[in-house]
Coordinates of C-alpha atoms and ligand atoms in Angstrom, one line a residue:
M1 CA 175.6 145.5 61.4
S2 CA 176.6 141.8 61.3
D3 CA 178.9 139.6 63.2
E4 CA 181.4 140.1 60.4
S5 CA 182.0 143.6 61.8
I6 CA 185.6 144.5 62.1
C7 CA 187.5 146.7 64.4
L8 CA 190.5 148.0 62.4
V9 CA 193.6 148.9 64.5
R10 CA 196.2 150.9 62.6
G11 CA 199.2 151.1 65.0
S12 CA 202.5 149.9 66.3
I13 CA 204.0 146.6 67.3
N14 CA 206.9 146.5 69.7
I15 CA 209.0 143.9 71.3
D16 CA 209.7 145.1 74.9
E17 CA 213.0 143.7 76.1
F18 CA 213.5 144.0 79.9
Y19 CA 217.0 143.9 81.4
D20 CA 217.2 143.7 85.1
L21 CA 220.4 145.2 86.4
P22 CA 222.0 146.3 89.6
T23 CA 222.2 149.9 88.3
I24 CA 221.5 151.7 85.0
V25 CA 224.5 151.4 82.7
R26 CA 226.7 154.6 82.6
P27 CA 228.6 155.8 79.5
G28 CA 231.5 153.5 78.9
Q29 CA 230.4 150.9 81.4
T30 CA 229.6 147.2 80.7
I31 CA 227.5 145.4 83.2
S32 CA 225.7 142.0 83.4
A33 CA 222.0 141.8 83.6
F34 CA 220.8 139.3 86.2
N35 CA 217.5 138.7 84.4
F36 CA 216.1 139.2 80.9
S37 CA 212.5 139.0 79.7
K38 CA 210.7 139.8 76.6
R39 CA 207.1 140.8 76.0
L40 CA 204.9 141.9 73.1
G41 CA 203.9 145.5 73.3
G42 CA 203.3 148.6 71.2
K43 CA 200.1 150.6 71.4
G44 CA 198.6 149.0 68.3
A45 CA 199.3 145.5 69.4
N46 CA 198.1 146.2 72.9
Q47 CA 194.8 147.7 71.7
A48 CA 194.2 144.9 69.3
R49 CA 194.8 142.3 72.0
A50 CA 192.5 144.1 74.4
A51 CA 189.7 144.4 71.8
A52 CA 190.1 140.7 70.9
R53 CA 190.0 139.6 74.5
A54 CA 186.9 141.8 74.9
G55 CA 185.3 139.7 72.1
A56 CA 185.8 141.9 69.0
R57 CA 187.0 140.7 65.6
V58 CA 190.1 142.8 65.0
L59 CA 192.1 143.5 61.9
L60 CA 195.6 144.7 63.0
D61 CA 197.2 147.0 60.3
A62 CA 200.8 147.2 61.3
A63 CA 204.3 146.2 60.4
V64 CA 206.9 143.8 61.7
G65 CA 210.6 143.6 60.8
Q66 CA 212.4 141.0 58.7
G67 CA 213.4 137.5 59.7
V68 CA 212.3 134.9 62.2
E69 CA 211.7 137.5 64.8
G70 CA 209.1 139.4 62.8
E71 CA 207.4 136.2 61.7
S72 CA 207.1 134.9 65.3
V73 CA 205.6 138.1 66.5
K74 CA 203.0 137.9 63.8
K75 CA 202.3 134.4 64.7
E76 CA 202.0 135.2 68.4
L77 CA 199.6 138.0 67.7
C78 CA 197.3 136.1 65.5
G79 CA 197.1 132.9 67.5
P80 CA 194.0 131.8 69.3
V81 CA 192.6 134.5 71.7
K82 CA 193.6 132.8 74.8
G83 CA 192.7 134.3 78.2
V84 CA 195.3 134.5 80.9
E85 CA 194.6 132.3 83.9
D86 CA 196.6 133.7 86.8
I87 CA 195.4 137.4 86.9
G88 CA 193.4 137.0 90.0
V89 CA 190.1 136.2 88.2
P90 CA 189.1 132.7 87.5
F91 CA 189.4 131.7 83.8
D92 CA 187.3 129.0 82.4
A93 CA 188.8 127.5 79.2
G94 CA 185.3 127.0 77.9
D95 CA 185.0 130.8 77.9
E96 CA 187.4 131.6 75.1
P97 CA 186.5 135.0 73.5
E98 CA 184.7 134.9 70.2
G99 CA 187.0 137.6 68.7
G100 CA 190.5 137.3 67.4
I101 CA 193.3 139.2 65.6
L102 CA 193.3 138.9 61.8
G103 CA 196.9 139.2 60.5
E104 CA 196.5 139.8 56.8
R105 CA 197.4 143.5 57.2
I106 CA 200.5 142.8 59.2
R107 CA 203.3 143.7 56.7
V108 CA 206.8 142.4 56.9
W109 CA 209.3 145.2 56.4
D110 CA 212.4 143.8 54.7
D111 CA 214.7 146.7 55.5
G112 CA 215.1 146.3 59.2
S113 CA 213.9 145.3 62.7
T114 CA 210.6 145.0 64.4
G115 CA 209.9 148.0 66.6
K116 CA 211.6 147.6 70.0
A117 CA 211.8 149.0 73.4
I118 CA 214.9 148.2 75.4
I119 CA 214.2 148.7 79.0
Q120 CA 216.9 148.8 81.8
R121 CA 215.4 148.2 85.2
A122 CA 217.7 148.9 88.1
E123 CA 217.3 147.4 91.6
D124 CA 216.5 150.9 93.1
G125 CA 213.5 151.2 90.8
E126 CA 215.1 153.5 88.2
N127 CA 214.6 152.7 84.6
S128 CA 215.8 153.9 81.2
I129 CA 214.3 153.1 77.9
I130 CA 215.5 153.1 74.3
I131 CA 212.8 153.0 71.6
L132 CA 213.5 151.8 68.1
A133 CA 210.6 152.6 65.8
G134 CA 211.9 150.1 63.3
A135 CA 209.1 148.7 61.1
N136 CA 206.6 151.0 62.8
A137 CA 208.1 153.9 60.9
S138 CA 207.9 152.1 57.6
L139 CA 205.2 152.7 55.0
P140 CA 203.8 150.4 52.3
S141 CA 205.4 151.1 48.9
K142 CA 203.8 154.1 47.1
P143 CA 201.5 155.1 45.6
Y144 CA 199.1 154.0 48.3
T145 CA 196.0 155.2 50.1
P146 CA 194.8 153.5 53.2
L147 CA 192.1 150.9 52.5
I148 CA 189.5 150.5 55.0
P149 CA 187.7 147.2 54.6
Q150 CA 183.9 147.4 53.9
N151 CA 182.9 145.7 57.1
T152 CA 184.9 148.0 59.3
T153 CA 182.7 149.7 61.9
H154 CA 185.4 151.0 64.2
L155 CA 188.9 152.3 63.7
L156 CA 191.4 152.6 66.5
L157 CA 194.4 154.9 66.2
A158 CA 197.3 156.1 68.4
N159 CA 200.6 157.7 67.5
E160 CA 203.5 155.3 67.5
I161 CA 203.4 155.4 63.7
P162 CA 204.1 158.3 61.3
L163 CA 201.7 161.1 61.9
D164 CA 200.8 161.2 58.2
E165 CA 199.6 157.7 58.5
T166 CA 197.3 158.5 61.4
L167 CA 196.0 161.5 59.4
A168 CA 195.5 159.5 56.2
Y169 CA 193.5 156.8 58.1
L170 CA 191.3 159.4 59.9
R171 CA 190.5 161.1 56.6
A172 CA 189.8 157.8 54.8
A173 CA 187.5 156.8 57.6
A174 CA 185.7 160.1 57.6
S175 CA 185.0 159.8 53.9
Q176 CA 183.6 156.4 54.4
Q177 CA 180.3 156.4 56.2
N178 CA 179.6 154.4 59.3
V179 CA 183.1 154.0 60.5
T180 CA 183.5 155.3 64.1
T181 CA 187.1 156.6 64.7
I182 CA 188.6 156.3 68.2
Y183 CA 191.8 158.2 68.7
N184 CA 194.3 158.3 71.5
P185 CA 196.9 161.0 70.8
S186 CA 199.8 159.3 72.6
P187 CA 202.7 160.1 72.3
M188 CA 201.5 163.7 71.9
P189 CA 202.0 165.4 68.6
T190 CA 203.5 168.9 68.7
S191 CA 201.3 171.9 69.4
S192 CA 201.4 173.0 65.7
E193 CA 200.4 169.5 64.7
L194 CA 197.6 169.6 67.2
A195 CA 196.4 173.0 66.0
A196 CA 196.2 171.8 62.4
F197 CA 194.6 168.5 63.2
P198 CA 191.5 167.2 61.4
W199 CA 189.5 167.1 64.6
N200 CA 186.1 166.6 62.8
C201 CA 187.4 163.2 61.6
V202 CA 187.7 162.1 65.2
G203 CA 184.6 160.4 66.7
W204 CA 186.0 159.6 70.1
L205 CA 189.0 161.3 71.6
I206 CA 190.5 159.3 74.4
V207 CA 193.0 161.2 76.6
N208 CA 194.4 161.3 80.1
E209 CA 194.2 164.6 82.0
G210 CA 197.6 165.8 80.9
E211 CA 196.9 165.1 77.3
L212 CA 193.6 166.9 77.6
G213 CA 195.4 170.0 78.9
D214 CA 198.0 169.8 76.2
I215 CA 195.5 169.6 73.4
A216 CA 193.4 172.5 74.8
K217 CA 196.5 174.6 75.2
A218 CA 197.6 174.0 71.6
V219 CA 194.2 174.4 70.1
F220 CA 192.9 177.4 72.1
S221 CA 196.1 179.5 71.8
S222 CA 196.4 179.0 68.1
S223 CA 192.9 179.7 67.0
K224 CA 191.4 183.1 66.8
E225 CA 188.1 181.8 65.5
V226 CA 187.2 180.0 68.7
K227 CA 185.1 182.1 71.1
L228 CA 185.1 180.3 74.4
D229 CA 182.3 180.6 76.8
G230 CA 183.8 181.4 80.2
E231 CA 187.2 181.9 78.7
G232 CA 188.9 182.8 81.9
E233 CA 187.7 179.7 83.7
V234 CA 188.7 177.5 80.8
N235 CA 192.2 179.0 80.6
G236 CA 192.6 178.5 84.4
A237 CA 191.6 174.9 84.1
V238 CA 194.0 174.3 81.2
R239 CA 196.8 175.8 83.2
Y240 CA 196.0 173.6 86.1
L241 CA 196.1 170.4 84.0
T242 CA 199.3 171.3 82.2
N243 CA 201.3 172.6 85.1
G244 CA 201.3 169.1 86.6
K245 CA 200.8 170.5 90.1
D246 CA 198.4 169.3 92.8
K247 CA 197.5 166.2 90.7
E248 CA 197.0 164.4 94.0
D249 CA 193.9 166.5 94.5
G250 CA 191.5 164.2 92.6
K251 CA 188.5 166.4 93.0
K252 CA 190.2 169.5 91.6
T253 CA 191.6 167.5 88.7
I254 CA 188.1 166.2 87.9
E255 CA 186.7 169.7 88.0
A256 CA 189.4 171.1 85.7
A257 CA 189.2 168.2 83.3
S258 CA 185.4 168.6 83.1
I259 CA 185.7 172.3 82.2
V260 CA 188.3 171.7 79.6
A261 CA 186.6 168.6 78.1
K262 CA 183.3 170.5 77.7
A263 CA 185.1 173.4 76.0
L264 CA 187.0 171.1 73.7
H265 CA 183.9 169.1 72.8
T266 CA 182.2 172.3 71.7
A267 CA 185.2 173.8 69.9
L268 CA 187.0 170.9 68.2
P269 CA 184.5 170.0 65.5
R270 CA 184.7 173.6 64.3
L271 CA 188.4 173.7 64.2
S272 CA 188.9 171.4 61.4
S273 CA 191.5 171.2 58.7
F274 CA 189.4 168.5 56.9
D275 CA 186.8 169.6 54.4
D276 CA 185.6 166.7 52.5
D277 CA 182.6 168.6 51.3
D278 CA 183.0 172.3 51.9
S279 CA 179.3 172.6 52.9
E280 CA 178.0 173.1 56.4
T281 CA 177.7 169.3 57.0
S282 CA 181.2 169.1 58.4
T283 CA 180.1 171.2 61.4
A284 CA 177.7 168.4 62.3
A285 CA 180.6 166.3 63.4
V286 CA 180.8 165.4 67.0
V287 CA 184.0 164.8 68.9
N288 CA 183.1 162.7 72.0
I289 CA 185.7 162.9 74.7
I290 CA 186.7 160.5 77.3
C291 CA 189.4 161.5 79.8
T292 CA 190.9 158.7 81.8
L293 CA 191.9 159.9 85.3
G294 CA 194.0 157.0 86.7
A295 CA 192.7 156.1 90.2
S296 CA 189.9 158.7 89.8
G297 CA 188.3 156.8 87.0
V298 CA 187.0 158.5 83.8
L299 CA 184.9 161.4 82.7
H300 CA 183.1 161.6 79.4
V301 CA 181.6 164.4 77.4
R302 CA 179.5 163.2 74.5
R303 CA 176.4 163.9 72.6
S304 CA 173.9 161.1 73.2
S305 CA 171.5 160.2 70.4
F306 CA 168.8 160.9 73.1
T307 CA 169.6 164.6 73.5
A308 CA 170.3 164.9 69.8
S309 CA 167.0 163.3 68.9
Q310 CA 165.2 165.8 71.1
G311 CA 167.0 168.7 69.4
K312 CA 168.9 169.5 72.6
D313 CA 172.5 170.2 72.4
E314 CA 173.4 170.5 76.0
V315 CA 176.9 169.5 76.9
N316 CA 177.5 167.6 80.1
A317 CA 180.5 166.0 81.6
K318 CA 179.9 162.8 83.6
C319 CA 182.2 160.9 85.8
L320 CA 182.5 157.3 86.6
P321 CA 184.8 156.1 89.4
A322 CA 187.6 153.6 88.8
A323 CA 186.6 150.0 89.4
K324 CA 187.6 148.9 92.9
L325 CA 191.0 147.2 93.0
L326 CA 190.9 143.8 94.7
R327 CA 194.7 143.6 94.8
P328 CA 197.5 146.1 95.2
I329 CA 198.6 148.0 92.1
R330 CA 201.4 146.1 90.3
D331 CA 202.0 147.5 86.8
T332 CA 200.0 150.2 85.0
T333 CA 201.8 149.7 81.7
G334 CA 199.3 149.6 78.8
A335 CA 196.3 150.4 81.0
G336 CA 195.3 153.2 78.6
D337 CA 195.5 150.7 75.7
C338 CA 193.4 148.2 77.6
F339 CA 190.7 150.9 77.9
M340 CA 190.9 151.7 74.2
G341 CA 190.4 148.1 73.1
Y342 CA 187.6 147.5 75.6
L343 CA 185.9 150.7 74.5
A344 CA 186.0 149.7 70.8
A345 CA 184.6 146.2 71.5
G346 CA 181.9 147.7 73.8
L347 CA 180.8 150.2 71.3
M348 CA 180.7 147.5 68.6
R349 CA 178.5 145.4 70.8
L350 CA 176.1 148.2 71.5
Q351 CA 175.7 148.9 67.8
R352 CA 175.2 145.2 67.1
K353 CA 172.5 144.9 69.7
D354 CA 170.7 148.1 69.0
G355 CA 171.4 149.1 65.5
A356 CA 172.5 152.6 65.0
G357 CA 170.5 155.5 66.6
C358 CA 168.4 153.7 69.2
A359 CA 168.1 156.1 72.0
E360 CA 166.2 154.2 74.6
G361 CA 168.2 153.5 77.7
E362 CA 171.3 154.7 75.8
E363 CA 173.0 156.4 78.7
E364 CA 172.8 153.3 80.9
K365 CA 174.0 151.1 78.1
F366 CA 176.9 153.4 77.4
E367 CA 177.8 153.5 81.1
G368 CA 177.7 149.7 81.1
V369 CA 180.3 149.8 78.4
L370 CA 182.5 152.1 80.4
K371 CA 182.1 150.0 83.5
R372 CA 183.5 147.0 81.6
C373 CA 186.4 149.2 80.4
L374 CA 187.2 150.3 83.9
T375 CA 186.9 146.8 85.3
A376 CA 189.3 145.5 82.6
C377 CA 191.7 148.3 83.5
S378 CA 191.7 147.5 87.2
I379 CA 192.5 143.9 86.5
C380 CA 195.2 145.1 84.1
V381 CA 196.9 147.3 86.7
E382 CA 196.7 144.6 89.4
N383 CA 198.9 142.4 87.3
E384 CA 202.4 142.5 85.8
G385 CA 202.8 143.4 82.1
A386 CA 200.5 144.9 79.6
Q387 CA 198.9 142.3 77.3
D388 CA 199.6 139.6 79.8
S389 CA 197.3 141.3 82.2
Y390 CA 194.4 142.0 79.9
P391 CA 191.3 140.0 81.0
T392 CA 188.7 138.4 78.7
M393 CA 185.2 139.8 78.7
A394 CA 184.1 136.6 80.6
Q395 CA 186.7 137.5 83.3
V396 CA 185.4 141.0 83.5
E397 CA 181.8 139.7 83.9
T398 CA 183.0 137.4 86.6
R399 CA 184.6 140.3 88.5
L400 CA 181.4 142.4 88.1
A401 CA 179.1 139.6 89.2
Ligands
ADP501 P1 197.2 156.3 80.7 O1 198.0 155.0 80.9 O2 196.8 156.5 79.3 O3 197.7 157.5 81.4 P2 195.4 156.0 83.0 O4 196.5 156.1 83.9 O5 194.3 157.0 83.2 O6 195.8 156.0 81.4 O7 194.8 154.6 83.1 C1 193.7 154.1 82.4 C2 192.7 153.4 83.3 O8 193.4 152.4 84.1 C3 192.0 154.3 84.3 O9 190.9 154.9 83.7 C4 191.7 153.4 85.4 O10 190.5 152.7 85.2 C5 192.9 152.4 85.4 N1 193.9 152.8 86.4 C6 195.1 153.4 86.1 N2 195.8 153.7 87.2 C7 195.0 153.3 88.2 C8 195.1 153.4 89.6 N3 196.2 153.9 90.2 N4 194.1 152.9 90.4 C9 193.0 152.4 89.8 N5 192.8 152.3 88.5 C10 193.8 152.8 87.7
NA502 NA1 199.4 145.4 84.0

């Protein structure tokens, strides 16, 4: 593992356009906005930005639309990795992150617009959003298979691109050794898509509690092969997470999410639609799960190389509380993406320091990575915007000091 290591992000780029209005426009009505602002967003661009601010070298594999607009988006994304000064943590210009976003995989799609979100924000707090997938729905000309560059160690994926693309990248990464895949299934695929998903190609599944419940519901109800330990308890926990009730009860949510994450961690690798080699080796796949729980922090279920090296296969769910907010919550947009980018950069750093497979003190080191993710997220939610509120690693360290 060298410093040439790359985090590949295959994902979306959006321009978010905000119109501040007295009320949301009704059919047939024309009203004037009293303010307009524009920000770069999209899950792919957000995750790439977060990973770069966290110090990773990122290759963003995405598409922008035709014309000046697309070009300027590309330029903005691939400029120097500047930190943001006014997010409540001092920023020292000497502490520019070492990473950056490489733009050679950002295609220009000549047939239409860059992806857009048009957001109406009314004075009473209501909003309404129009999404235009635009270039995000486009594919490179055929025939083509995803190319994962040699020095890619981590691949980040989410779903604002065609599902077939996500699947193709997951499979390509799985057939290439030493690429860790990190997948955030948002927006959620349908239950039949989830049931047929190549789960054994996913190294890290990052979900919130609702997504965790949705996946479990789809997967457990479709598969006859899976024998669940404590089936009644698992089903009860899935119902709790998917009914959306009582979410205020943090303790209950953590309990339910732990039960479901453990069951999925055990079941997912066996429920695989991807058989690269039809031998038993595919059953050795591990799907590590991290469930973000908003104000309650995160829980993780993973197989550590420590337990694995000892031949133990115990499954534990561990919780880490959210980092303390030092200011009121302002805007949680893109907090999940901030987490993803920081996680990728953190896992890369661990690998770089330790080489693969070093088990000593592994749990503490991994929790150190999570702590930085959570601290970055709390700075993110304290500030307006998504990318504009992502701290650099130096800012995270300052906050932790
Ligand atoms: P998503 O946006 O994908 O639903 P979450 O809401 O769980 O993801 O947010 C991701 C992370 O952002 C959380 O793990 C937490 O660290 C932070 N976060 C989000 N909402 C809050 C909150 N209300 N208070 C403190 N931290 C929060
Ligand atoms: Na924010």
